[in-house]
């Protein structure tokens, strides 16, 4: 998963400028984005999937989709956070498909009997996630980027510090402050539900 280190005319460009060029269908900008992130994204996917081929396929799919959506894509987070979240969602899709297939094999009737409950539970989780995402979007840019990499992509403090080129202590402070801000904005019921949703997500990832 290593990109070619030669012919990198945009290697020193900041992320915002690089993304703007990418949206103009600049292939060198796309190549630079791939070079910067593909290796780390592959490791992230492999860590969750434990399968090299599946991890490679997911990264290829992510970047293929990224290129196809380039002109209409609107980033509300950092580019790194967007790509890590895309990988995580793709991995969850894989787990979801495997889970459904296994359940069908075990008992089709059991799946049918539980279908209404599962759908209702999924809708509640989706609505809650939308509320939380809205509050997260209102955090200061740097704090939001750190918080999203921590909560949505399951990166460690060390990995986040390396990704954003800041010290681990700064990462810890951003996350602590973000949680305090969110607790002020969200009522007790939502906070409790957030914990439940995160536990569900962690179980799915494991």
mmCIF file of C-alpha atoms in Angstrom, residues 25-103:
data_model
loop_
_atom_site.group_PDB
_atom_site.id
_atom_site.type_symbol
_atom_site.label_atom_id
_atom_site.label_comp_id
_atom_site.label_asym_id
_atom_site.label_seq_id
_atom_site.Cartn_x
_atom_site.Cartn_y
_atom_site.Cartn_z
ATOM 1 C CA UNK A 25 -9.887 17.231 -11.030
ATOM 2 C CA UNK A 26 -6.164 17.761 -10.549
ATOM 3 C CA UNK A 27 -4.667 14.260 -10.670
ATOM 4 C CA UNK A 28 -1.430 15.315 -8.979
ATOM 5 C CA UNK A 29 -3.450 16.581 -6.025
ATOM 6 C CA UNK A 30 -5.311 13.271 -5.869
ATOM 7 C CA UNK A 31 -2.019 11.360 -6.002
ATOM 8 C CA UNK A 32 -0.621 13.448 -3.151
ATOM 9 C CA UNK A 33 -3.713 12.830 -1.006
ATOM 10 C CA UNK A 34 -3.385 9.113 -1.717
ATOM 11 C CA UNK A 35 0.299 9.194 -0.802
ATOM 12 C CA UNK A 36 -0.291 11.031 2.467
ATOM 13 C CA UNK A 37 -3.156 8.909 3.761
ATOM 14 C CA UNK A 38 -3.420 5.517 2.041
ATOM 15 C CA UNK A 39 -0.779 3.784 4.163
ATOM 16 C CA UNK A 40 -2.256 4.883 7.496
ATOM 17 C CA UNK A 41 -5.797 4.155 6.303
ATOM 18 C CA UNK A 42 -4.772 0.667 5.223
ATOM 19 C CA UNK A 43 -3.271 -0.023 8.658
ATOM 20 C CA UNK A 44 -6.451 1.279 10.274
ATOM 21 C CA UNK A 45 -8.646 -1.015 8.138
ATOM 22 C CA UNK A 46 -6.341 -3.982 8.697
ATOM 23 C CA UNK A 47 -6.423 -3.432 12.459
ATOM 24 C CA UNK A 48 -10.207 -3.843 12.426
ATOM 25 C CA UNK A 49 -10.617 -6.473 9.709
ATOM 26 C CA UNK A 50 -7.567 -8.676 10.353
ATOM 27 C CA UNK A 51 -7.593 -9.440 6.619
ATOM 28 C CA UNK A 52 -5.026 -7.904 4.257
ATOM 29 C CA UNK A 53 -6.993 -8.433 1.053
ATOM 30 C CA UNK A 54 -10.209 -7.002 2.473
ATOM 31 C CA UNK A 55 -8.312 -4.023 3.886
ATOM 32 C CA UNK A 56 -6.700 -3.343 0.483
ATOM 33 C CA UNK A 57 -10.056 -3.611 -1.281
ATOM 34 C CA UNK A 58 -11.643 -1.151 1.117
ATOM 35 C CA UNK A 59 -8.900 1.438 0.627
ATOM 36 C CA UNK A 60 -9.183 1.130 -3.150
ATOM 37 C CA UNK A 61 -12.969 1.530 -2.933
ATOM 38 C CA UNK A 62 -12.646 4.545 -0.655
ATOM 39 C CA UNK A 63 -10.292 6.405 -2.987
ATOM 40 C CA UNK A 64 -12.255 5.421 -6.096
ATOM 41 C CA UNK A 65 -15.422 6.833 -4.530
ATOM 42 C CA UNK A 66 -13.483 9.862 -3.281
ATOM 43 C CA UNK A 67 -12.384 10.666 -6.842
ATOM 44 C CA UNK A 68 -15.850 10.153 -8.326
ATOM 45 C CA UNK A 69 -17.436 12.514 -5.780
ATOM 46 C CA UNK A 70 -14.676 15.138 -6.003
ATOM 47 C CA UNK A 71 -16.715 17.949 -7.561
ATOM 48 C CA UNK A 72 -19.718 17.678 -5.246
ATOM 49 C CA UNK A 73 -17.883 16.753 -2.053
ATOM 50 C CA UNK A 74 -18.236 19.206 0.841
ATOM 51 C CA UNK A 75 -15.986 18.646 3.849
ATOM 52 C CA UNK A 76 -17.373 19.556 7.264
ATOM 53 C CA UNK A 77 -14.347 18.031 9.005
ATOM 54 C CA UNK A 78 -10.655 17.730 8.271
ATOM 55 C CA UNK A 79 -9.683 15.654 5.240
ATOM 56 C CA UNK A 80 -8.004 13.110 7.502
ATOM 57 C CA UNK A 81 -11.135 12.748 9.616
ATOM 58 C CA UNK A 82 -13.316 12.357 6.524
ATOM 59 C CA UNK A 83 -11.117 9.582 5.113
ATOM 60 C CA UNK A 84 -10.779 7.734 8.425
ATOM 61 C CA UNK A 85 -14.551 7.923 8.934
ATOM 62 C CA UNK A 86 -15.104 6.615 5.394
ATOM 63 C CA UNK A 87 -12.889 3.626 6.150
ATOM 64 C CA UNK A 88 -14.631 2.969 9.452
ATOM 65 C CA UNK A 89 -18.071 3.101 7.826
ATOM 66 C CA UNK A 90 -16.934 0.778 5.064
ATOM 67 C CA UNK A 91 -15.604 -1.696 7.622
ATOM 68 C CA UNK A 92 -18.886 -1.524 9.549
ATOM 69 C CA UNK A 93 -20.701 -2.302 6.297
ATOM 70 C CA UNK A 94 -18.554 -5.410 5.901
ATOM 71 C CA UNK A 95 -19.295 -6.481 9.470
ATOM 72 C CA UNK A 96 -22.984 -5.765 8.988
ATOM 73 C CA UNK A 97 -23.195 -7.902 5.861
ATOM 74 C CA UNK A 98 -21.310 -10.732 7.529
ATOM 75 C CA UNK A 99 -23.559 -10.503 10.580
ATOM 76 C CA UNK A 100 -26.744 -10.592 8.518
ATOM 77 C CA UNK A 101 -25.489 -13.537 6.474
ATOM 78 C CA UNK A 102 -24.580 -15.461 9.620
ATOM 79 C CA UNK A 103 -27.954 -14.794 11.194
#
